[in-house]
Each structure stands twice: as C-alpha cells, then as structure tokens.
CSV table of N, CA and C in Angstrom, one decimal:
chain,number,residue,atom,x,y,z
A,1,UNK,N,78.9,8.1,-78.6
A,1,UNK,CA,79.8,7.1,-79.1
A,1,UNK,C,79.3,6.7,-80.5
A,2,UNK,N,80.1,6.4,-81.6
A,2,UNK,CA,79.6,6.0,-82.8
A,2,UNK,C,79.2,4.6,-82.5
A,3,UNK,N,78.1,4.6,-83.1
A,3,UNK,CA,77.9,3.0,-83.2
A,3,UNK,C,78.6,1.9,-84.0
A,4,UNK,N,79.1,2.7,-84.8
A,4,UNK,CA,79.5,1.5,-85.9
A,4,UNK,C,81.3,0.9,-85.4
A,5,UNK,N,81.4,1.4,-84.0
A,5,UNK,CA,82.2,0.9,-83.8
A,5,UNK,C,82.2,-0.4,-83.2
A,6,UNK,N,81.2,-0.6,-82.3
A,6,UNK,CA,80.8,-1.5,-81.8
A,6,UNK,C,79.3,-3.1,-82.4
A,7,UNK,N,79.4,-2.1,-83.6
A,7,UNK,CA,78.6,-3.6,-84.6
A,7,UNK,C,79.5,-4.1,-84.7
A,8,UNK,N,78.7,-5.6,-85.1
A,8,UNK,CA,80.1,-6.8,-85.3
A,8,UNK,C,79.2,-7.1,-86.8
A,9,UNK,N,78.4,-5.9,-87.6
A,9,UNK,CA,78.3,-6.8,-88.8
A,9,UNK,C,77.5,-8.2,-88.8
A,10,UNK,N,77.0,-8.6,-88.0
A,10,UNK,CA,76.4,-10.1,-87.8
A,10,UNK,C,75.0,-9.6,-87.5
A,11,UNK,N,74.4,-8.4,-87.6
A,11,UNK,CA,73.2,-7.9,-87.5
A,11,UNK,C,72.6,-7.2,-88.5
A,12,UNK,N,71.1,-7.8,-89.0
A,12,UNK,CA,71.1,-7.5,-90.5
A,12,UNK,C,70.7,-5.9,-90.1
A,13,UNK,N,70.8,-5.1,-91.5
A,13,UNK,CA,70.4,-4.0,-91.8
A,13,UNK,C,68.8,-3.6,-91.5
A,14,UNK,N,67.8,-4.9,-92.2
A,14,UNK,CA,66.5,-4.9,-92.0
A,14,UNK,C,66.3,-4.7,-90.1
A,15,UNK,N,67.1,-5.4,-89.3
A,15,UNK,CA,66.7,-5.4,-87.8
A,15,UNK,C,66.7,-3.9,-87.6
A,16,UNK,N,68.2,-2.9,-87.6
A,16,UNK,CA,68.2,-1.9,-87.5
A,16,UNK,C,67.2,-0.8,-87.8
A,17,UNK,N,66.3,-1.1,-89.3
A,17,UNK,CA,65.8,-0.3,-89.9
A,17,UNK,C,64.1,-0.3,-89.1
A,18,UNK,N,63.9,-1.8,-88.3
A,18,UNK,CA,63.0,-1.7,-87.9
A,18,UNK,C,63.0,-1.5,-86.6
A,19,UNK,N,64.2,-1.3,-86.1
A,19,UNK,CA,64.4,-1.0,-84.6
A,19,UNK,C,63.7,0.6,-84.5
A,20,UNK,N,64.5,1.3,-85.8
A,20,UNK,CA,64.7,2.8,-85.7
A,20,UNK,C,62.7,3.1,-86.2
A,21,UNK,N,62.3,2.3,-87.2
A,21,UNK,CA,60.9,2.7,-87.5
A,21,UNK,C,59.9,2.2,-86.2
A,22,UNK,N,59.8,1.5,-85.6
A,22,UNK,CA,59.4,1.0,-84.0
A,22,UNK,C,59.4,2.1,-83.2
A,23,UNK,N,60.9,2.9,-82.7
A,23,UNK,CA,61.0,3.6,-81.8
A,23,UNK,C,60.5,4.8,-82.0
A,24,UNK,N,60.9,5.5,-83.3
A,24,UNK,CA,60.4,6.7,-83.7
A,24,UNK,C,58.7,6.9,-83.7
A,25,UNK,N,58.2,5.8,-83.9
A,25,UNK,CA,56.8,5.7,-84.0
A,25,UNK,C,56.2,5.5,-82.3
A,26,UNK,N,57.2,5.8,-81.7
A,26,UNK,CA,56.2,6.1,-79.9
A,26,UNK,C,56.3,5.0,-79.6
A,27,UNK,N,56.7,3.5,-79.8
A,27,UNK,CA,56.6,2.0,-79.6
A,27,UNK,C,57.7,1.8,-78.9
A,28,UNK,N,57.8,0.6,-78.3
A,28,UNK,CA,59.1,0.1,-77.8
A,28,UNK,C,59.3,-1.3,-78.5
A,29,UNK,N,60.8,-0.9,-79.1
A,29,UNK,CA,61.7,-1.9,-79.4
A,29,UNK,C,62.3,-3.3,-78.8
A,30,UNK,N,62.0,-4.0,-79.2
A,30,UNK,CA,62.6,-5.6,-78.5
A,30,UNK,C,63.3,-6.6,-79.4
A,31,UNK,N,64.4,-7.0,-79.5
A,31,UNK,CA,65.4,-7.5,-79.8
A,31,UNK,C,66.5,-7.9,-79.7
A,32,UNK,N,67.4,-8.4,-80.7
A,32,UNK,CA,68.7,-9.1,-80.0
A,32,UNK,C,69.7,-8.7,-81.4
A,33,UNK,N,70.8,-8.6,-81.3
A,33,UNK,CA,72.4,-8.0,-81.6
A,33,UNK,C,73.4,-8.9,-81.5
A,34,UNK,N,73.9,-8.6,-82.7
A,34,UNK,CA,75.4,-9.6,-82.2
A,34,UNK,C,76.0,-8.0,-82.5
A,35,UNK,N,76.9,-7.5,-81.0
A,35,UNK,CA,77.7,-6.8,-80.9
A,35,UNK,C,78.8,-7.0,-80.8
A,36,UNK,N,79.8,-6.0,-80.8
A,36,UNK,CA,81.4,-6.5,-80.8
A,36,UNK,C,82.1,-5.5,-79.2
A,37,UNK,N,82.7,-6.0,-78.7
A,37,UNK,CA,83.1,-5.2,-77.0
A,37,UNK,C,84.1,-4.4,-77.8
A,38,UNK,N,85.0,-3.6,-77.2
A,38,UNK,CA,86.2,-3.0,-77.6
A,38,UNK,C,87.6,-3.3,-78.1
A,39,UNK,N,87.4,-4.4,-77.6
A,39,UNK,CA,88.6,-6.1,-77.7
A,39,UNK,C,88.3,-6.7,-79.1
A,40,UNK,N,87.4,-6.4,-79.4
A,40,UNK,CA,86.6,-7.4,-80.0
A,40,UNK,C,86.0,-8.5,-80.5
A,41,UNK,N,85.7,-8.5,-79.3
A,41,UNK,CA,85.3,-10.2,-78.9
A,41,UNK,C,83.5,-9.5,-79.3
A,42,UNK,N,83.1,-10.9,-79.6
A,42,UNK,CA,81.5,-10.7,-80.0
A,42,UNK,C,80.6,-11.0,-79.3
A,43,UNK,N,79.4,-10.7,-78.8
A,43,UNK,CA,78.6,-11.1,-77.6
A,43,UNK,C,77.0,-11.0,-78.2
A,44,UNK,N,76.2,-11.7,-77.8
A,44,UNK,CA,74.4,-11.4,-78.1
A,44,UNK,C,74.0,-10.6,-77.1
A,45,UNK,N,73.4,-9.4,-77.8
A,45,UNK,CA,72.8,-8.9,-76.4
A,45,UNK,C,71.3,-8.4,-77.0
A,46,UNK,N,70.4,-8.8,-75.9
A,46,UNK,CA,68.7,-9.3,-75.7
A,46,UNK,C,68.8,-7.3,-75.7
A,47,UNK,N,68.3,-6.5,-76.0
A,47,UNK,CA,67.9,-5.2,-76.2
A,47,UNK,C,66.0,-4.7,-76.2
A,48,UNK,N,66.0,-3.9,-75.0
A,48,UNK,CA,64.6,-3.5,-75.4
A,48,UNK,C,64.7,-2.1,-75.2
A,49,UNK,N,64.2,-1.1,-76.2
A,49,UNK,CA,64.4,0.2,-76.1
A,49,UNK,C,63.2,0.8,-76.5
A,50,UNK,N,62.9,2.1,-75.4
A,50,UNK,CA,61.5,2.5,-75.6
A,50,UNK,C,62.0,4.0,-76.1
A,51,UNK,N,61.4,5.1,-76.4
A,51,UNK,CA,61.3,6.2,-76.5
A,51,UNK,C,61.0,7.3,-75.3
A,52,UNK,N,61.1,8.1,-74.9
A,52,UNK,CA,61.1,8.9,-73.9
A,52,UNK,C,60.1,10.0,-74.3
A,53,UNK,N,59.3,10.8,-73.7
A,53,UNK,CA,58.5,11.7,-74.6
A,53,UNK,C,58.5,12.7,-73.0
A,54,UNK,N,58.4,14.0,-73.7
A,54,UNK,CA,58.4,15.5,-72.6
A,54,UNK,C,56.8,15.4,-72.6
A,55,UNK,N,56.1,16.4,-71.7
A,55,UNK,CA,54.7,16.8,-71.8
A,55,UNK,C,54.0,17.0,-72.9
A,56,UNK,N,54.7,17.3,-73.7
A,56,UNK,CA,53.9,17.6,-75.1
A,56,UNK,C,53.7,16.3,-75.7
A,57,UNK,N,54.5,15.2,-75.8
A,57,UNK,CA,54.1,13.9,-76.2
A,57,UNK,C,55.4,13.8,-77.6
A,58,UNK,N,56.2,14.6,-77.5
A,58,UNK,CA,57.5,14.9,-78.1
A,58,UNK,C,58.7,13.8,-77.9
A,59,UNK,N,59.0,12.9,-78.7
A,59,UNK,CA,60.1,12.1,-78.8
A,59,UNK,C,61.1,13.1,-78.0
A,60,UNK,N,61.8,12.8,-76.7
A,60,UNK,CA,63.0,13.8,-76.5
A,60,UNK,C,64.4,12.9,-76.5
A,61,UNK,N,64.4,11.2,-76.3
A,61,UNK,CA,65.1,10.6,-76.1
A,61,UNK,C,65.1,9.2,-75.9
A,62,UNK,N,65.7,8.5,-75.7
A,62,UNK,CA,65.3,7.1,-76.0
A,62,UNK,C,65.8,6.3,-74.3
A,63,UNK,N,65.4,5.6,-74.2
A,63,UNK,CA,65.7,4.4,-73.1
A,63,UNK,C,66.2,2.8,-73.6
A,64,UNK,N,67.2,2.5,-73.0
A,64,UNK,CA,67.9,1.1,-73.6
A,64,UNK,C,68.1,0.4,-72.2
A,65,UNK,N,67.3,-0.9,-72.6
A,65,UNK,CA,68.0,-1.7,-71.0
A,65,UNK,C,68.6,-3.1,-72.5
A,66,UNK,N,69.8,-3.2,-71.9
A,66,UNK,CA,70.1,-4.6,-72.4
A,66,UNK,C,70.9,-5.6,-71.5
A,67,UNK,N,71.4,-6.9,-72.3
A,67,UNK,CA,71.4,-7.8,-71.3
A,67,UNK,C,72.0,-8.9,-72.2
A,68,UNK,N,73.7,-9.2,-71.7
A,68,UNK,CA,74.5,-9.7,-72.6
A,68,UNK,C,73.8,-11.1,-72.2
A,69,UNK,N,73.6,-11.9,-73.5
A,69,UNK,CA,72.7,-13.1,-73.1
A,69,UNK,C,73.3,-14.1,-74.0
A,70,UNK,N,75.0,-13.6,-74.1
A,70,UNK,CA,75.5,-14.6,-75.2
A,70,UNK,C,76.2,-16.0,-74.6
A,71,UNK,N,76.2,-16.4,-72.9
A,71,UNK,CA,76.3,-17.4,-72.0
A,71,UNK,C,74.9,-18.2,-72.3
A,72,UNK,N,73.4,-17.7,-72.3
A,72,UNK,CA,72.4,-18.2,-72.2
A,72,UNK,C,72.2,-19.0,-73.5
A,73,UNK,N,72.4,-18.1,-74.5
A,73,UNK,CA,72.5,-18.8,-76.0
A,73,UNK,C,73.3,-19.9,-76.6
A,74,UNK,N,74.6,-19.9,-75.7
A,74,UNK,CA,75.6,-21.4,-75.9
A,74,UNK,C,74.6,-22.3,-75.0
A,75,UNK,N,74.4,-22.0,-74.1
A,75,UNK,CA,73.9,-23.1,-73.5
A,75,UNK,C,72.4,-23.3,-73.8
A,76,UNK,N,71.7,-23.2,-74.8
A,76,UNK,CA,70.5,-23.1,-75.3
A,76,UNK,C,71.0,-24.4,-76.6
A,77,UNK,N,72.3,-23.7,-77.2
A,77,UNK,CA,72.5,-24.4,-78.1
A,77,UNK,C,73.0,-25.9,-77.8
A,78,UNK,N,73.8,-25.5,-76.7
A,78,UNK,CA,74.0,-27.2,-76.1
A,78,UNK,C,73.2,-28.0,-75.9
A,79,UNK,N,71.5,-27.0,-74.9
A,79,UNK,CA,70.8,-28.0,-74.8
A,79,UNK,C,70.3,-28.8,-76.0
A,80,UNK,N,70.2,-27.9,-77.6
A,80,UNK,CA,69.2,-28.5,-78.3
A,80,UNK,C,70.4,-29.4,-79.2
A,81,UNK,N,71.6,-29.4,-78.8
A,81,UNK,CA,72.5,-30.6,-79.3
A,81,UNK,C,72.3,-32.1,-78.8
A,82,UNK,N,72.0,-31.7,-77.3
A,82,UNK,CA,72.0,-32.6,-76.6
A,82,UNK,C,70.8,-33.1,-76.4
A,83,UNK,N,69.8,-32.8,-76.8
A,83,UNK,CA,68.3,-33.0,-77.4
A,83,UNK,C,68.5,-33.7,-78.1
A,84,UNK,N,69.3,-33.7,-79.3
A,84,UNK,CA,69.0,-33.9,-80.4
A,84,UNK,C,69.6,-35.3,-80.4
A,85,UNK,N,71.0,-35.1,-79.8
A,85,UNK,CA,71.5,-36.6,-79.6
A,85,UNK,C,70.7,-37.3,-79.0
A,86,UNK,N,70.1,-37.4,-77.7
A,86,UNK,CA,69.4,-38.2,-77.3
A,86,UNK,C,68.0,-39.0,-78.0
A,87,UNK,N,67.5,-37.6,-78.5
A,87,UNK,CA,66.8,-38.5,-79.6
A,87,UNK,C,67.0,-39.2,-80.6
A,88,UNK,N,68.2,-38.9,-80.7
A,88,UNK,CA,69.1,-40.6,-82.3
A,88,UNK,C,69.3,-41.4,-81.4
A,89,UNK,N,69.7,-41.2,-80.5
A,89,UNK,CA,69.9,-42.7,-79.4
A,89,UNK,C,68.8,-43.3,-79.3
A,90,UNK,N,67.5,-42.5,-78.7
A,90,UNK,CA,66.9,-43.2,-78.3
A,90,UNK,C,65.6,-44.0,-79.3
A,91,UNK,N,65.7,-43.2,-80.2
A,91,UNK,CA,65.0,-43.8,-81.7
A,91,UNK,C,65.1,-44.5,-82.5
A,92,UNK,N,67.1,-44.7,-82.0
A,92,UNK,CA,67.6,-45.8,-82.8
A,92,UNK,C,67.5,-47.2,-82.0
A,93,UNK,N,67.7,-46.9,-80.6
A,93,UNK,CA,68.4,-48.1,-79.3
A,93,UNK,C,67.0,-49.1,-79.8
A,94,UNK,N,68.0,-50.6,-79.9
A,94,UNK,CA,66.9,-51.5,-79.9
A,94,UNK,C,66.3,-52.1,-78.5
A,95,UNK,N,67.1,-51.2,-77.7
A,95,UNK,CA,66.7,-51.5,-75.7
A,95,UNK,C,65.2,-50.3,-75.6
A,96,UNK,N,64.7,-50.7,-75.0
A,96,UNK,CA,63.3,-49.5,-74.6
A,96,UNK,C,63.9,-48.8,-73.7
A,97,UNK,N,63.6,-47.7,-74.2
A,97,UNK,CA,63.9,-46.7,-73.0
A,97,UNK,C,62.6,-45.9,-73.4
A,98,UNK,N,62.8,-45.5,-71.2
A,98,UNK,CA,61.4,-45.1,-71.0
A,98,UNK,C,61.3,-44.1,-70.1
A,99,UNK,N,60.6,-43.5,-70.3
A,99,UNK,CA,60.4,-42.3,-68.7
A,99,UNK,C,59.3,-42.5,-68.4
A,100,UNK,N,59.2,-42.5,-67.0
A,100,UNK,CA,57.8,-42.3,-66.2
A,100,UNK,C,57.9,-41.2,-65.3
A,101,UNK,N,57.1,-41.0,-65.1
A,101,UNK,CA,56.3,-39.7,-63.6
A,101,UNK,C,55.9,-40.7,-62.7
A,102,UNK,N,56.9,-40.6,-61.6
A,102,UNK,CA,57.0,-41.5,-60.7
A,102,UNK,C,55.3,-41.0,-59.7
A,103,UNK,N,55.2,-40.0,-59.9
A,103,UNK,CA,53.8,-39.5,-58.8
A,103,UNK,C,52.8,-40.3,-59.2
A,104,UNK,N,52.0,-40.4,-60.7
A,104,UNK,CA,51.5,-40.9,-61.4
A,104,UNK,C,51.5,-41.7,-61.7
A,105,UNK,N,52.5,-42.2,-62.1
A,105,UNK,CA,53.3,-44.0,-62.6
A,105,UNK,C,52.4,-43.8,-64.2
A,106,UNK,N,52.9,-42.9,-65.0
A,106,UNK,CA,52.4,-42.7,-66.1
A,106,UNK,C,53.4,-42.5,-66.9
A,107,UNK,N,54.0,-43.0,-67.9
A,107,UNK,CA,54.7,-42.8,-69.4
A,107,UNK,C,54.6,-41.6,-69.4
A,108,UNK,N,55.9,-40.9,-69.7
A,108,UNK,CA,55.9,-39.6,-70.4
A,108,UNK,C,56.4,-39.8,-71.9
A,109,UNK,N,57.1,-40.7,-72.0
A,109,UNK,CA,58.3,-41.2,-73.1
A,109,UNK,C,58.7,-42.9,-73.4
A,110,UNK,N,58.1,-43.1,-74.2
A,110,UNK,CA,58.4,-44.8,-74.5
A,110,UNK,C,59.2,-44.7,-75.8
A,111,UNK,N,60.7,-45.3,-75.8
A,111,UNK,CA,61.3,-45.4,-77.0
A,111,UNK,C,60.7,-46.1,-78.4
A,112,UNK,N,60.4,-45.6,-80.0
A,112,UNK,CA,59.8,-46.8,-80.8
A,112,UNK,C,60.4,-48.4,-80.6
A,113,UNK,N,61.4,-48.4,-80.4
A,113,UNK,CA,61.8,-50.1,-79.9
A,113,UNK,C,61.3,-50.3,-79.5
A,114,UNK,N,60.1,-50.4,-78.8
A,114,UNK,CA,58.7,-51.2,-78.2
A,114,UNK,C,58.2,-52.2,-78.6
A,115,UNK,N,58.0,-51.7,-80.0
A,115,UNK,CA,57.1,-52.1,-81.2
A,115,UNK,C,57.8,-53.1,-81.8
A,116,UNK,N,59.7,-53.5,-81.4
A,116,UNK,CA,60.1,-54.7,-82.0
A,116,UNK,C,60.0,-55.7,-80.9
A,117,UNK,N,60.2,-55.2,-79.9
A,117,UNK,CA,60.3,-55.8,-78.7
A,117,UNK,C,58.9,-56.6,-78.5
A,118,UNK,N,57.7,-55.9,-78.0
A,118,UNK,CA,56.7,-56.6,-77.2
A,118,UNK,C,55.7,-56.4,-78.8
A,119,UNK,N,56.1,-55.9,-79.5
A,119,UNK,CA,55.3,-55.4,-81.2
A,119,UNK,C,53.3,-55.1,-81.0
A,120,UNK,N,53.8,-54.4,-80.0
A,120,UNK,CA,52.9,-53.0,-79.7
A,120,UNK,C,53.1,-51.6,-80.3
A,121,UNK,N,52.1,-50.8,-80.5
A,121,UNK,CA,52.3,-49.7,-81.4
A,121,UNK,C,52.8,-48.8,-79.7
A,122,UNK,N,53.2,-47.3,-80.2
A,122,UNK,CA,53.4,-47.1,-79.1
A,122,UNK,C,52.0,-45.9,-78.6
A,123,UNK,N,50.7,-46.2,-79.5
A,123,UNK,CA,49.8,-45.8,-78.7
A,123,UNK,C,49.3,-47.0,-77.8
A,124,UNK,N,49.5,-48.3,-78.4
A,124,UNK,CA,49.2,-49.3,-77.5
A,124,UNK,C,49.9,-49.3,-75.7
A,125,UNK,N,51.1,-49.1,-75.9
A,125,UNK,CA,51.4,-48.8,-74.6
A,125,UNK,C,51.2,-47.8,-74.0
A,126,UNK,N,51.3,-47.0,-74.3
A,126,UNK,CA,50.3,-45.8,-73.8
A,126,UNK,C,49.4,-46.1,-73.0
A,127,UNK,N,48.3,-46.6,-73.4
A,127,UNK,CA,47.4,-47.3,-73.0
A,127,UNK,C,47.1,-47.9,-71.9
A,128,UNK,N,48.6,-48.9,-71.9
A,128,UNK,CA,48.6,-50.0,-70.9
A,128,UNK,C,49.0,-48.9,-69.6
A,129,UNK,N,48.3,-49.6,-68.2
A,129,UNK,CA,49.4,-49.0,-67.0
A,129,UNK,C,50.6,-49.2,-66.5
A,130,UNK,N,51.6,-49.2,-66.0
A,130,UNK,CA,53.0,-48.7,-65.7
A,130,UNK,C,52.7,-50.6,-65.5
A,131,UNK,N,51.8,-50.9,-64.3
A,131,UNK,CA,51.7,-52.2,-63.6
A,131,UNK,C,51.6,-53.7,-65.0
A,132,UNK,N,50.4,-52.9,-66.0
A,132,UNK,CA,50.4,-54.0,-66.8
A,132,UNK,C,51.4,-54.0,-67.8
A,133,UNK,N,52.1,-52.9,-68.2
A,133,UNK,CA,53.5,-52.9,-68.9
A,133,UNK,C,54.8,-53.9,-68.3
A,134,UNK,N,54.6,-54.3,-67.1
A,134,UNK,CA,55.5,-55.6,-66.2
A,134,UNK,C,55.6,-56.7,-65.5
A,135,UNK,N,56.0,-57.6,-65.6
A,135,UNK,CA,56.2,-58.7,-64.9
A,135,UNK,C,55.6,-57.9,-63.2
A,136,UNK,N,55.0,-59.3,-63.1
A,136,UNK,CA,54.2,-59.0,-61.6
A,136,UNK,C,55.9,-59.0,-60.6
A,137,UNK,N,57.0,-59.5,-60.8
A,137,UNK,CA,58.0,-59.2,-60.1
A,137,UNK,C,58.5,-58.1,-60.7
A,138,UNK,N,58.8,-57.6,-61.6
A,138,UNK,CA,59.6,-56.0,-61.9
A,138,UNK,C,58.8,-55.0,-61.6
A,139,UNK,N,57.4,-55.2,-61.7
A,139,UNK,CA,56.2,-54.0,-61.3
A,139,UNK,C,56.7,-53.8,-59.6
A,140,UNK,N,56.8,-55.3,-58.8
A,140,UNK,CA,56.6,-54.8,-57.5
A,140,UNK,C,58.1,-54.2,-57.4
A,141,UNK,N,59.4,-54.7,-57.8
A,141,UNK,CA,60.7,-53.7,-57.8
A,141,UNK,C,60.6,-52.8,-57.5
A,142,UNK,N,60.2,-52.6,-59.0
A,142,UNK,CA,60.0,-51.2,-59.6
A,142,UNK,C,59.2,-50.3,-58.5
A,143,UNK,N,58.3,-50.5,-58.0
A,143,UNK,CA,57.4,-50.0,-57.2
A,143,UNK,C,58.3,-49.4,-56.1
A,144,UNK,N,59.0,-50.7,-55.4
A,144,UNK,CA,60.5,-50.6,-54.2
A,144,UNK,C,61.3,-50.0,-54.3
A,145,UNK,N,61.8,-49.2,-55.3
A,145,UNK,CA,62.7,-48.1,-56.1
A,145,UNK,C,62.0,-46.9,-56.0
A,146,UNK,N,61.1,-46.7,-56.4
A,146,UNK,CA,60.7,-45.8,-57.0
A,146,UNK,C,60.1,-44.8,-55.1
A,147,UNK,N,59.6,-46.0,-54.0
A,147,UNK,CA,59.2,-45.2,-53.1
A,147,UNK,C,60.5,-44.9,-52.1
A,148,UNK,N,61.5,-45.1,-52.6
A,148,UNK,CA,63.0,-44.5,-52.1
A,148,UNK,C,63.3,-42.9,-52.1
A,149,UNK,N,62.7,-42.6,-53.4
A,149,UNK,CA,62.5,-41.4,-54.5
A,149,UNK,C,61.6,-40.9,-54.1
A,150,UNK,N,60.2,-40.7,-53.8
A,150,UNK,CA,59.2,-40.2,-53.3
A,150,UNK,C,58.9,-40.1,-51.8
C-alpha cells in the first residue's frame, strides 16, 4: 500500500525521518501518528515498530503493532480541561474547599481561601489535624459521615 495515502499530513517530516533512522539502525521505534482511514476521517494511532532480522543479523523486514488511541486522547484532553476548570474554581471560590483521605483524616487539598477565611497560610493548615481544623461539633459530624463510607 502507498503510504502517502493514508497520512493525514498532521505528522511532522522530522518523526518519519527518525522513525526510518531508529529502525534501520536494528532499534525499535515507538510513537504516535495522526493518520487518515480511507473515508478520511483522522485518528492518533500509538505505533511501535521493530525490525526483523534472518540468521545472519540482516534487516529482512519490519514488525508494526499499533493502536488507534484517538478515543484515549479526547478523553485525556477532557480530563486536563476539566482539571483545569476546577482549579479556577477552586483558587478563585471564596468557600474552602477541601479534600481529605478519609483512612487517614489527612488533607490532600485545601483551597487558598483559607488564608481569608481563618488567615492561616496554607502550610499552617497543613499542619493542623483534620480534628483541630473543626468545631468539636463538626469534627464529631464529620467523623459520623465519614464512617458510613469506610
């Protein structure tokens, strides 16, 4: 098959050049492609290709496993949207938001609003335990929730 039927152009020249100097050199190739199907619709596909060698230690042919991974990569990109949003939320929100490791009862994540709120740095809360971070009534709550969950 020609190949250049199936580039979509969206793969630099430099990848190919190093794909082809990798393989030829006895090495195995690993990388990714924006290809085009027959339709031509476009897809990423994750590529690792080795070289094949006879007894003599003679390049005779090459091996290709690939792996359309252009589903994985939307949703890679979603997650780091949705990353990203949550971090303006939560760096902006003048509410604390907070995560704990319920096993532990340890802070994973304390929003900077802290610091206007109780105007502790947020190594200082760190610091503090889950227990002295709250009212002796929302610690014990909190406690009543949390062994629902565990």
């Amino acid at each position: 098959m020609d190949t250049s039927l199936i580039k979509s152009g969206e793969t630099t020249q430099e990848t190919y050049v190093d794909l082809w100097n990798t393989i030829n050199k006895g090495k195995t190739w690993q990388g990714e492609f924006v290809n085009k199907k027959k339709n031509g619709e476009k897809f990423i596909e994750k590529v690792i290709i080795s070289p094949v060698f006879d007894t003599s230690g003679t390049i005779i042919n090459f091996l290709a496993i690939k792996e359309d991974v252009t589903n994985l990569k939307k949703t890679e990109i979603a997650l780091k949207e949705s990353e990203e949003k949550y971090r303006l939320i939560a760096e902006n929100s003048r509410d604390v938001i907070w995560k704990l490791d319920i096993k532990t009862l340890k802070y994973n994540y304390i929003s900077p609003s802290i610091k206007y709120l109780r105007g502790y740095s947020l190594e200082e809360i760190f610091e503090e335990s889950f227990e002295q971070s709250l009212t002796p009534a929302s610690f014990a709550k909190a406690i009543n929730d949390i062994q629902k969950y565990v």
